């Protein structure tokens, strides 16, 4: 399990810098390859699709991710479908990626492993 998962989010200030390419590449090494960096409307985001046997399992995972998001005050986009959940992390207030997003991606993997 990634060391990142042992961390908690820091308060992300609106003037915090977004991660640069090198910082992203370095943090990606601490995450499973399933996580991809995507860019939407100029905003870099961290995204992974999780697969499940049915909708009930997908929904239970969705709610479990929602719990950690609430506990950290840092929230993903969650697309819940039959057998799949797409989880996307980015820091809204800085319109990009912050270390918090990588921490929460690692925490998301931990939740998946516990399902
Ligand atoms: C007021 C509230 O704490 C802030 O808007 C938080 C809520 N959750 C958040 N989640 C994410 N991913 N980015 C944010 O900038 C963010 N801001």
mmCIF file of C-alpha atoms and ligand atoms in Angstrom:
data_model
loop_
_atom_site.group_PDB
_atom_site.id
_atom_site.type_symbol
_atom_site.label_atom_id
_atom_site.label_comp_id
_atom_site.label_asym_id
_atom_site.label_seq_id
_atom_site.Cartn_x
_atom_site.Cartn_y
_atom_site.Cartn_z
ATOM 1 C CA UNK A 1 0.000 0.000 0.000
ATOM 2 C CA UNK A 2 1.288 3.454 -0.893
ATOM 3 C CA UNK A 3 2.873 5.602 1.841
ATOM 4 C CA UNK A 4 0.675 8.366 0.483
ATOM 5 C CA UNK A 5 -2.371 6.625 1.974
ATOM 6 C CA UNK A 6 -0.989 7.225 5.469
ATOM 7 C CA UNK A 7 -1.199 10.991 4.948
ATOM 8 C CA UNK A 8 -3.971 13.500 5.466
ATOM 9 C CA UNK A 9 -4.880 16.425 3.241
ATOM 10 C CA UNK A 10 -3.439 19.809 4.084
ATOM 11 C CA UNK A 11 -5.690 22.873 3.873
ATOM 12 C CA UNK A 12 -5.439 23.839 0.230
ATOM 13 C CA UNK A 13 -5.262 27.631 -0.163
ATOM 14 C CA UNK A 14 -6.654 29.336 -3.263
ATOM 15 C CA UNK A 15 -3.163 30.698 -3.990
ATOM 16 C CA UNK A 16 -1.457 27.308 -3.635
ATOM 17 C CA UNK A 17 0.561 26.335 -6.714
ATOM 18 C CA UNK A 18 -0.594 23.423 -8.872
ATOM 19 C CA UNK A 19 1.868 20.545 -9.213
ATOM 20 C CA UNK A 20 4.247 20.792 -12.146
ATOM 21 C CA UNK A 21 5.041 17.937 -14.577
ATOM 22 C CA UNK A 22 8.011 16.688 -12.538
ATOM 23 C CA UNK A 23 6.085 16.697 -9.267
ATOM 24 C CA UNK A 24 3.181 14.866 -10.941
ATOM 25 C CA UNK A 25 5.519 12.266 -12.462
ATOM 26 C CA UNK A 26 7.170 11.721 -9.091
ATOM 27 C CA UNK A 27 3.875 11.327 -7.223
ATOM 28 C CA UNK A 28 2.456 9.053 -9.935
ATOM 29 C CA UNK A 29 5.247 6.582 -9.163
ATOM 30 C CA UNK A 30 3.717 6.209 -5.685
ATOM 31 C CA UNK A 31 0.341 5.273 -7.192
ATOM 32 C CA UNK A 32 -0.872 2.245 -9.153
ATOM 33 C CA UNK A 33 -0.653 2.622 -12.939
ATOM 34 C CA UNK A 34 -4.448 2.447 -13.109
ATOM 35 C CA UNK A 35 -4.518 6.153 -12.181
ATOM 36 C CA UNK A 36 -4.253 8.386 -15.232
ATOM 37 C CA UNK A 37 -3.723 12.143 -15.465
ATOM 38 C CA UNK A 38 -6.357 13.618 -17.767
ATOM 39 C CA UNK A 39 -6.870 17.265 -18.745
ATOM 40 C CA UNK A 40 -10.408 18.665 -19.013
ATOM 41 C CA UNK A 41 -11.054 22.327 -19.772
ATOM 42 C CA UNK A 42 -7.389 22.991 -19.060
ATOM 43 C CA UNK A 43 -7.618 21.373 -15.608
ATOM 44 C CA UNK A 44 -5.395 18.366 -14.885
ATOM 45 C CA UNK A 45 -7.167 15.607 -12.988
ATOM 46 C CA UNK A 46 -6.303 12.178 -11.617
ATOM 47 C CA UNK A 47 -8.723 9.455 -12.702
ATOM 48 C CA UNK A 48 -9.242 5.712 -12.225
ATOM 49 C CA UNK A 49 -12.095 3.322 -13.121
ATOM 50 C CA UNK A 50 -12.966 0.681 -10.514
ATOM 51 C CA UNK A 51 -14.963 -2.382 -11.585
ATOM 52 C CA UNK A 52 -17.556 -4.272 -9.521
ATOM 53 C CA UNK A 53 -19.868 -7.294 -9.911
ATOM 54 C CA UNK A 54 -23.057 -5.245 -9.785
ATOM 55 C CA UNK A 55 -24.567 -1.842 -9.044
ATOM 56 C CA UNK A 56 -25.012 -2.432 -5.301
ATOM 57 C CA UNK A 57 -21.257 -3.021 -4.892
ATOM 58 C CA UNK A 58 -20.466 0.039 -7.008
ATOM 59 C CA UNK A 59 -22.789 2.141 -4.862
ATOM 60 C CA UNK A 60 -21.299 0.829 -1.597
ATOM 61 C CA UNK A 61 -17.814 1.776 -2.842
ATOM 62 C CA UNK A 62 -19.096 5.190 -3.929
ATOM 63 C CA UNK A 63 -20.427 5.837 -0.441
ATOM 64 C CA UNK A 64 -17.216 4.636 1.190
ATOM 65 C CA UNK A 65 -15.194 7.066 -0.951
ATOM 66 C CA UNK A 66 -17.676 9.773 -0.020
ATOM 67 C CA UNK A 67 -16.944 9.070 3.648
ATOM 68 C CA UNK A 68 -13.204 9.643 3.295
ATOM 69 C CA UNK A 69 -13.857 12.734 1.198
ATOM 70 C CA UNK A 70 -16.043 14.187 3.915
ATOM 71 C CA UNK A 71 -13.511 13.276 6.588
ATOM 72 C CA UNK A 72 -10.760 15.124 4.698
ATOM 73 C CA UNK A 73 -12.847 17.997 3.324
ATOM 74 C CA UNK A 74 -11.555 17.146 -0.140
ATOM 75 C CA UNK A 75 -14.011 15.731 -2.674
ATOM 76 C CA UNK A 76 -13.841 13.797 -5.951
ATOM 77 C CA UNK A 77 -16.099 13.584 -8.928
ATOM 78 C CA UNK A 78 -17.798 10.174 -8.760
ATOM 79 C CA UNK A 79 -19.549 8.506 -11.693
ATOM 80 C CA UNK A 80 -21.390 5.429 -10.433
ATOM 81 C CA UNK A 81 -22.650 2.943 -13.053
ATOM 82 C CA UNK A 82 -23.661 -0.709 -13.021
ATOM 83 C CA UNK A 83 -20.387 -2.542 -12.244
ATOM 84 C CA UNK A 84 -18.147 0.550 -12.522
ATOM 85 C CA UNK A 85 -17.187 3.674 -10.581
ATOM 86 C CA UNK A 86 -15.045 6.380 -12.143
ATOM 87 C CA UNK A 87 -13.235 8.404 -9.471
ATOM 88 C CA UNK A 88 -11.665 11.722 -10.445
ATOM 89 C CA UNK A 89 -9.590 13.862 -8.093
ATOM 90 C CA UNK A 90 -8.411 17.423 -8.577
ATOM 91 C CA UNK A 91 -8.296 20.569 -6.470
ATOM 92 C CA UNK A 92 -11.137 22.805 -7.547
ATOM 93 C CA UNK A 93 -9.909 26.008 -5.930
ATOM 94 C CA UNK A 94 -6.557 25.901 -7.728
ATOM 95 C CA UNK A 95 -7.961 24.336 -10.929
ATOM 96 C CA UNK A 96 -5.347 21.621 -11.014
ATOM 97 C CA UNK A 97 -3.543 18.897 -9.125
ATOM 98 C CA UNK A 98 -2.244 19.220 -5.572
ATOM 99 C CA UNK A 99 -0.499 16.617 -3.388
ATOM 100 C CA UNK A 100 -3.879 16.230 -1.660
ATOM 101 C CA UNK A 101 -5.263 14.641 -4.816
ATOM 102 C CA UNK A 102 -2.570 11.974 -4.818
ATOM 103 C CA UNK A 103 -3.139 11.318 -1.111
ATOM 104 C CA UNK A 104 -6.844 10.863 -1.768
ATOM 105 C CA UNK A 105 -6.192 8.614 -4.773
ATOM 106 C CA UNK A 106 -4.049 6.375 -2.560
ATOM 107 C CA UNK A 107 -6.759 6.476 0.130
ATOM 108 C CA UNK A 108 -9.312 5.522 -2.565
ATOM 109 C CA UNK A 109 -7.234 2.444 -3.449
ATOM 110 C CA UNK A 110 -7.224 1.509 0.246
ATOM 111 C CA UNK A 111 -11.047 1.761 0.330
ATOM 112 C CA UNK A 112 -11.263 -0.430 -2.777
ATOM 113 C CA UNK A 113 -9.034 -3.035 -1.160
ATOM 114 C CA UNK A 114 -11.389 -3.104 1.849
ATOM 115 C CA UNK A 115 -14.577 -3.657 -0.233
HETATM 116 C C1 LIG B 1 -15.536 25.100 1.503
HETATM 117 C C2 LIG B 1 -14.981 23.713 1.181
HETATM 118 O O1 LIG B 1 -14.183 23.245 2.232
HETATM 119 C C3 LIG B 1 -14.070 23.820 -0.032
HETATM 120 O O2 LIG B 1 -14.813 24.284 -1.107
HETATM 121 C C4 LIG B 1 -13.451 22.459 -0.403
HETATM 122 C C5 LIG B 1 -14.473 21.352 -0.522
HETATM 123 N N1 LIG B 1 -13.913 20.186 -1.190
HETATM 124 C C6 LIG B 1 -12.986 20.349 -2.160
HETATM 125 N N2 LIG B 1 -12.622 19.315 -2.929
HETATM 126 C C7 LIG B 1 -11.737 19.473 -3.926
HETATM 127 N N3 LIG B 1 -11.397 18.400 -4.670
HETATM 128 N N4 LIG B 1 -11.206 20.670 -4.186
HETATM 129 C C8 LIG B 1 -11.494 21.774 -3.503
HETATM 130 O O3 LIG B 1 -10.989 22.865 -3.807
HETATM 131 C C9 LIG B 1 -12.402 21.642 -2.396
HETATM 132 N N5 LIG B 1 -12.706 22.659 -1.611
#
